[in-house]
PDB file of C-alpha atoms in Angstrom:
ATOM      1  CA  VAL A  24       0.007   0.061  -0.001  1.00 86.00           C
ATOM      2  CA  CYS A  25       1.536   3.241  -0.895  1.00 87.00           C
ATOM      3  CA  CYS A  26       0.880   6.966  -0.462  1.00 86.00           C
ATOM      4  CA  VAL A  27       0.985   9.432  -3.390  1.00 88.00           C
ATOM      5  CA  GLU A  28       0.553  13.131  -3.395  1.00 88.00           C
ATOM      6  CA  ARG A  29      -0.559  15.686  -6.026  1.00 91.00           C
ATOM      7  CA  VAL A  30       2.295  18.142  -6.671  1.00 92.00           C
ATOM      8  CA  GLY A  31       0.708  19.715  -9.818  1.00 92.00           C
ATOM      9  CA  PRO A  32      -2.398  19.464 -11.945  1.00 92.00           C
ATOM     10  CA  ASP A  33      -1.211  16.167 -13.792  1.00 92.00           C
ATOM     11  CA  GLU A  34       1.607  15.279 -11.648  1.00 94.00           C
ATOM     12  CA  TRP A  35       1.804  12.901  -8.708  1.00 93.00           C
ATOM     13  CA  VAL A  36       4.742  11.807  -6.279  1.00 92.00           C
ATOM     14  CA  HIS A  37       5.216   8.515  -4.330  1.00 90.00           C
ATOM     15  CA  THR A  38       5.905   9.611  -0.878  1.00 89.00           C
ATOM     16  CA  TYR A  39       5.769   6.495   1.371  1.00 89.00           C
ATOM     17  CA  ALA A  40       4.775   2.818   1.228  1.00 90.00           C
ATOM     18  CA  HIS A  41       3.893   0.040   3.681  1.00 89.00           C
ATOM     19  CA  ARG A  42       4.515  -3.658   2.846  1.00 88.00           C
ATOM     20  CA  ALA A  43       1.942  -5.111   5.408  1.00 88.00           C
ATOM     21  CA  HIS A  44       1.069  -8.068   3.219  1.00 88.00           C
ATOM     22  CA  THR A  45       2.977 -10.854   1.825  1.00 88.00           C
ATOM     23  CA  HIS A  46       0.998 -11.243  -1.280  1.00 88.00           C
ATOM     24  CA  ASP A  47      -1.432  -9.249  -3.554  1.00 90.00           C
ATOM     25  CA  ILE A  48      -4.074  -7.067  -2.189  1.00 89.00           C
ATOM     26  CA  HIS A  49      -7.638  -7.683  -3.173  1.00 90.00           C
ATOM     27  CA  ALA A  50      -9.690  -5.200  -1.300  1.00 92.00           C
ATOM     28  CA  LEU A  51      -9.431  -1.709   0.037  1.00 91.00           C
ATOM     29  CA  ALA A  52     -11.890   0.366   1.938  1.00 92.00           C
ATOM     30  CA  VAL A  53     -11.775   3.796   3.579  1.00 91.00           C
ATOM     31  CA  ARG A  54     -13.715   5.162   6.381  1.00 88.00           C
ATOM     32  CA  ASP A  55     -13.076   8.472   8.056  1.00 88.00           C
ATOM     33  CA  SER A  56      -9.240   8.577   8.535  1.00 87.00           C
ATOM     34  CA  THR A  57      -8.672   4.757   8.421  1.00 90.00           C
ATOM     35  CA  LEU A  58      -7.877   2.577   5.439  1.00 90.00           C
ATOM     36  CA  LEU A  59      -8.545  -1.076   5.505  1.00 91.00           C
ATOM     37  CA  SER A  60      -6.758  -3.637   3.195  1.00 93.00           C
ATOM     38  CA  GLY A  61      -7.362  -7.300   2.640  1.00 91.00           C
ATOM     39  CA  GLY A  62      -5.389  -9.637   0.816  1.00 86.00           C
ATOM     40  CA  VAL A  63      -4.314 -13.135  -0.478  1.00 87.00           C
ATOM     41  CA  ASP A  64      -2.328 -13.622   2.715  1.00 85.00           C
ATOM     42  CA  THR A  65      -5.766 -13.559   4.705  1.00 83.00           C
ATOM     43  CA  LYS A  66      -4.758 -10.620   6.937  1.00 84.00           C
ATOM     44  CA  LEU A  67      -6.633  -7.513   7.461  1.00 88.00           C
ATOM     45  CA  CYS A  68      -4.660  -4.390   7.998  1.00 91.00           C
ATOM     46  CA  THR A  69      -5.686  -0.823   8.996  1.00 90.00           C
ATOM     47  CA  TYR A  70      -3.491   2.222   8.233  1.00 92.00           C
ATOM     48  CA  SER A  71      -3.988   5.863   9.344  1.00 89.00           C
ATOM     49  CA  THR A  72      -4.568   8.067   6.185  1.00 88.00           C
ATOM     50  CA  ARG A  73      -3.709  11.290   8.340  1.00 88.00           C
ATOM     51  CA  ASP A  74      -0.351   9.982   9.492  1.00 89.00           C
ATOM     52  CA  PHE A  75       0.330   7.239   6.923  1.00 88.00           C
ATOM     53  CA  ALA A  76       4.263   7.714   6.959  1.00 88.00           C
ATOM     54  CA  GLN A  77       4.595   8.038  10.828  1.00 89.00           C
ATOM     55  CA  VAL A  78       2.258   5.230  11.770  1.00 87.00           C
ATOM     56  CA  ARG A  79       2.742   1.625  11.093  1.00 88.00           C
ATOM     57  CA  PRO A  80      -0.163  -0.647   9.973  1.00 88.00           C
ATOM     58  CA  ARG A  81      -2.071  -2.575  12.531  1.00 86.00           C
ATOM     59  CA  TRP A  82      -3.144  -6.305  11.813  1.00 83.00           C
ATOM     60  CA  ILE A  83      -6.557  -7.367  12.884  1.00 79.00           C
ATOM     61  CA  PRO A  84      -6.615 -11.117  13.803  1.00 71.00           C
ATOM     62  CA  LEU A  85      -9.137 -13.150  12.138  1.00 71.00           C
ATOM     63  CA  LEU A  86      -9.678 -15.080  15.415  1.00 65.00           C
ATOM     64  CA  PRO A  87      -9.977 -13.482  18.849  1.00 61.00           C
ATOM     65  CA  ALA A  88      -6.472 -13.348  20.468  1.00 61.00           C
ATOM     66  CA  ASN A  89      -8.010 -13.511  23.955  1.00 66.00           C
ATOM     67  CA  ARG A  90     -10.142 -16.182  25.373  1.00 74.00           C
ATOM     68  CA  LEU A  91     -13.920 -15.734  25.106  1.00 83.00           C
ATOM     69  CA  VAL A  92     -14.487 -17.992  28.049  1.00 87.00           C
ATOM     70  CA  GLN A  93     -12.686 -17.840  31.365  1.00 86.00           C
ATOM     71  CA  HIS A  94     -13.084 -19.985  34.439  1.00 86.00           C
ATOM     72  CA  SER A  95     -12.065 -19.975  38.139  1.00 85.00           C
ATOM     73  CA  GLU A  96      -9.226 -22.186  39.258  1.00 84.00           C
ATOM     74  CA  ASP A  97     -11.797 -24.733  40.950  1.00 82.00           C
ATOM     75  CA  TYR A  98     -14.210 -24.440  37.850  1.00 81.00           C
ATOM     76  CA  SER A  99     -17.110 -23.215  39.977  1.00 84.00           C
ATOM     77  CA  LEU A 100     -17.419 -19.967  37.836  1.00 87.00           C
ATOM     78  CA  LEU A 101     -17.376 -19.512  34.089  1.00 89.00           C
ATOM     79  CA  VAL A 102     -17.295 -16.126  32.432  1.00 91.00           C
ATOM     80  CA  LEU A 103     -18.537 -16.024  28.868  1.00 91.00           C
ATOM     81  CA  GLN A 104     -17.672 -12.903  26.917  1.00 89.00           C
ATOM     82  CA  GLN A 105     -20.420 -11.501  24.610  1.00 88.00           C
ATOM     83  CA  ARG A 106     -20.056  -8.411  22.336  1.00 84.00           C
ATOM     84  CA  HIS A 107     -22.147  -6.052  24.702  1.00 86.00           C
ATOM     85  CA  SER A 108     -22.441  -8.434  27.830  1.00 88.00           C
ATOM     86  CA  LEU A 109     -21.042 -10.987  30.129  1.00 91.00           C
ATOM     87  CA  GLU A 110     -22.593 -14.268  31.338  1.00 92.00           C
ATOM     88  CA  LEU A 111     -21.549 -15.565  34.665  1.00 91.00           C
ATOM     89  CA  TRP A 112     -22.265 -19.364  34.816  1.00 90.00           C
ATOM     90  CA  ALA A 113     -22.093 -21.272  37.955  1.00 87.00           C
ATOM     91  CA  MET A 114     -20.721 -24.905  37.731  1.00 84.00           C
ATOM     92  CA  ARG A 115     -21.763 -27.431  40.318  1.00 76.00           C
ATOM     93  CA  PRO A 116     -20.454 -31.055  41.100  1.00 72.00           C
ATOM     94  CA  GLN A 117     -22.487 -33.522  38.808  1.00 70.00           C
ATOM     95  CA  ASP A 118     -23.341 -35.491  41.821  1.00 70.00           C
ATOM     96  CA  THR A 119     -25.599 -32.942  43.040  1.00 64.00           C
ATOM     97  CA  ALA A 120     -29.551 -32.858  42.215  1.00 70.00           C
ATOM     98  CA  SER A 121     -29.226 -29.369  40.834  1.00 69.00           C
ATOM     99  CA  LYS A 122     -28.200 -28.427  37.305  1.00 74.00           C
ATOM    100  CA  PRO A 123     -24.396 -28.822  36.632  1.00 77.00           C
ATOM    101  CA  LEU A 124     -24.276 -25.429  34.736  1.00 84.00           C
ATOM    102  CA  GLU A 125     -26.494 -22.547  35.449  1.00 86.00           C
ATOM    103  CA  LEU A 126     -26.619 -19.007  34.259  1.00 89.00           C
ATOM    104  CA  ALA A 127     -26.034 -16.971  37.556  1.00 89.00           C
ATOM    105  CA  VAL A 128     -25.787 -13.309  36.095  1.00 90.00           C
ATOM    106  CA  ASN A 129     -26.101 -11.772  32.815  1.00 92.00           C
ATOM    107  CA  MET A 130     -24.311  -8.363  32.911  1.00 90.00           C
ATOM    108  CA  GLN A 131     -25.564  -6.037  30.137  1.00 89.00           C
ATOM    109  CA  LEU A 132     -22.787  -3.382  29.820  1.00 83.00           C
ATOM    110  CA  LYS A 133     -23.863   0.113  29.412  1.00 78.00           C
ATOM    111  CA  GLY A 134     -22.645   2.231  26.589  1.00 72.00           C
ATOM    112  CA  GLU A 135     -22.183   1.881  22.719  1.00 64.00           C
ATOM    113  CA  GLY A 136     -18.857   0.172  22.817  1.00 71.00           C
ATOM    114  CA  HIS A 137     -18.234  -3.639  22.748  1.00 80.00           C
ATOM    115  CA  VAL A 138     -16.088  -5.500  25.107  1.00 83.00           C
ATOM    116  CA  HIS A 139     -12.478  -5.894  24.132  1.00 81.00           C
ATOM    117  CA  CYS A 140     -11.309  -8.293  27.002  1.00 83.00           C
ATOM    118  CA  VAL A 141     -12.247  -9.608  30.486  1.00 87.00           C
ATOM    119  CA  ALA A 142     -10.212 -10.941  33.184  1.00 87.00           C
ATOM    120  CA  LEU A 143     -11.482 -13.102  36.033  1.00 87.00           C
ATOM    121  CA  ALA A 144      -9.370 -13.589  39.286  1.00 84.00           C
ATOM    122  CA  PRO A 145      -8.452 -17.169  38.886  1.00 75.00           C
ATOM    123  CA  ILE A 146      -7.977 -18.501  42.412  1.00 75.00           C
ATOM    124  CA  SER A 147     -10.863 -17.092  44.231  1.00 75.00           C
ATOM    125  CA  ALA A 148     -13.048 -15.772  41.346  1.00 76.00           C
ATOM    126  CA  SER A 149     -13.419 -12.684  43.690  1.00 83.00           C
ATOM    127  CA  MET A 150     -12.821 -10.100  41.019  1.00 87.00           C
ATOM    128  CA  LEU A 151     -13.969  -9.367  37.513  1.00 88.00           C
ATOM    129  CA  ALA A 152     -12.447  -6.700  35.317  1.00 86.00           C
ATOM    130  CA  VAL A 153     -13.918  -5.656  31.812  1.00 85.00           C
ATOM    131  CA  SER A 154     -12.319  -3.404  29.134  1.00 81.00           C
ATOM    132  CA  SER A 155     -14.393  -1.887  26.461  1.00 78.00           C
ATOM    133  CA  THR A 156     -14.195   1.266  24.425  1.00 71.00           C
ATOM    134  CA  ALA A 157     -15.990   2.918  27.062  1.00 72.00           C
ATOM    135  CA  GLY A 158     -13.225   2.175  29.505  1.00 73.00           C
ATOM    136  CA  THR A 159     -12.153  -0.325  32.125  1.00 78.00           C
ATOM    137  CA  ARG A 160     -14.558  -1.477  34.858  1.00 82.00           C
ATOM    138  CA  MET A 161     -14.240  -3.871  37.753  1.00 86.00           C
ATOM    139  CA  TRP A 162     -16.534  -5.691  39.950  1.00 88.00           C
ATOM    140  CA  ARG A 163     -16.039  -7.498  43.273  1.00 87.00           C
ATOM    141  CA  LEU A 164     -17.835 -10.970  43.171  1.00 88.00           C
ATOM    142  CA  SER A 165     -19.317 -12.374  46.342  1.00 81.00           C
ATOM    143  CA  GLY A 166     -19.086 -16.063  45.554  1.00 67.00           C
ATOM    144  CA  SER A 167     -19.313 -18.564  42.647  1.00 61.00           C
ATOM    145  CA  ALA A 168     -22.948 -19.941  43.422  1.00 66.00           C
ATOM    146  CA  ASN A 169     -24.458 -16.539  43.259  1.00 71.00           C
ATOM    147  CA  PRO A 170     -21.800 -14.079  42.320  1.00 78.00           C
ATOM    148  CA  ASP A 171     -23.858 -10.731  42.802  1.00 80.00           C
ATOM    149  CA  PRO A 172     -21.331  -8.194  41.210  1.00 86.00           C
ATOM    150  CA  GLU A 173     -20.616  -5.180  43.156  1.00 83.00           C
ATOM    151  CA  LYS A 174     -18.870  -2.495  41.092  1.00 85.00           C
ATOM    152  CA  VAL A 175     -15.587  -1.183  42.273  1.00 85.00           C
ATOM    153  CA  SER A 176     -14.397   2.387  41.764  1.00 79.00           C
ATOM    154  CA  LEU A 177     -11.099   2.591  39.747  1.00 72.00           C
ATOM    155  CA  PRO A 178      -8.764   5.608  40.160  1.00 69.00           C
ATOM    156  CA  ASP A 179      -9.355   8.231  37.311  1.00 64.00           C
ATOM    157  CA  VAL A 180      -5.719   7.548  36.075  1.00 57.00           C
ATOM    158  CA  VAL A 181      -6.638   3.966  35.375  1.00 61.00           C
ATOM    159  CA  THR A 182      -9.791   4.814  33.475  1.00 58.00           C
ATOM    160  CA  GLN A 183      -8.345   7.540  31.375  1.00 59.00           C
ATOM    161  CA  PHE A 184      -5.232   5.421  30.483  1.00 57.00           C
ATOM    162  CA  SER A 185      -7.446   2.461  29.537  1.00 56.00           C
ATOM    163  CA  ARG A 186      -9.709   4.652  27.298  1.00 55.00           C
ATOM    164  CA  ARG A 187      -6.832   6.159  25.800  1.00 54.00           C
ATOM    165  CA  ALA A 188      -5.065   2.828  25.192  1.00 52.00           C
ATOM    166  CA  LEU A 189      -7.935   1.206  23.686  1.00 48.00           C
ATOM    167  CA  LYS A 190      -8.734   3.881  21.461  1.00 48.00           C
ATOM    168  CA  ASP A 191      -5.193   4.340  20.076  1.00 44.00           C
ATOM    169  CA  GLU A 192      -3.696   0.732  20.421  1.00 42.00           C
ATOM    170  CA  PHE A 193      -6.766  -1.738  20.356  1.00 43.00           C
ATOM    171  CA  CYS A 194      -5.817  -3.443  23.633  1.00 52.00           C
ATOM    172  CA  HIS A 195      -7.091  -6.979  23.664  1.00 61.00           C
ATOM    173  CA  ALA A 196      -5.681  -8.613  26.799  1.00 69.00           C
ATOM    174  CA  MET A 197      -5.915  -8.139  30.628  1.00 72.00           C
ATOM    175  CA  ARG A 198      -4.856 -10.452  33.502  1.00 72.00           C
ATOM    176  CA  PHE A 199      -5.103 -10.537  37.209  1.00 68.00           C
TER     177      PHE A 199
END
C-alpha cells in the first residue's frame, strides 16, 4: 500500500509505502481516517490516512486473540464474553441434584462500545475486570454460586489510561 501526493495538476509523487501484506491485495476500503486492506495472505490491516508515513499498519486477527471463556481455578465459575454483555455461569458438581451449569448473572454493559477483553481473578474468582471502548470497569464477586457483582471504583488515572490505550492501540488482553 503506498501513498502518493499531487504536486501539480497532472503530476503525482510517491511519498511512502507499507508492505503489510506478503501477497497481492484484493480489497481496500476507507472510512473516516482509516484505510483497511485485505489480501491473499488472509490478513486484514488498518492504516491511518492522516499519519500514513508515521504510523505503522495494525493487523486485525481473524480469530480473537484472547479467550472468550474464562474460569475460576476450581471451575466453579465461568465467564462468557459476548459483544455487549458478560454471562457468569455457576458450575456445580455433577453428583448434586441441581443442574451442573446454571446462568447466575447476565451483565448487560452500558454504552455503545463492545467488550475488548475480560479478566477473572483465577484463584478465588473474587474480582472481574472488563475493558471496552467505554473504559475499564471492575466488580467484586461475592461467590461462585451466586456471584452478585458489586462495582469497584477505579482511580481516574486507570480509566483515562485504558480509554486512551483502547482507542489508540486496540488493547485485547488483561490479567489478574
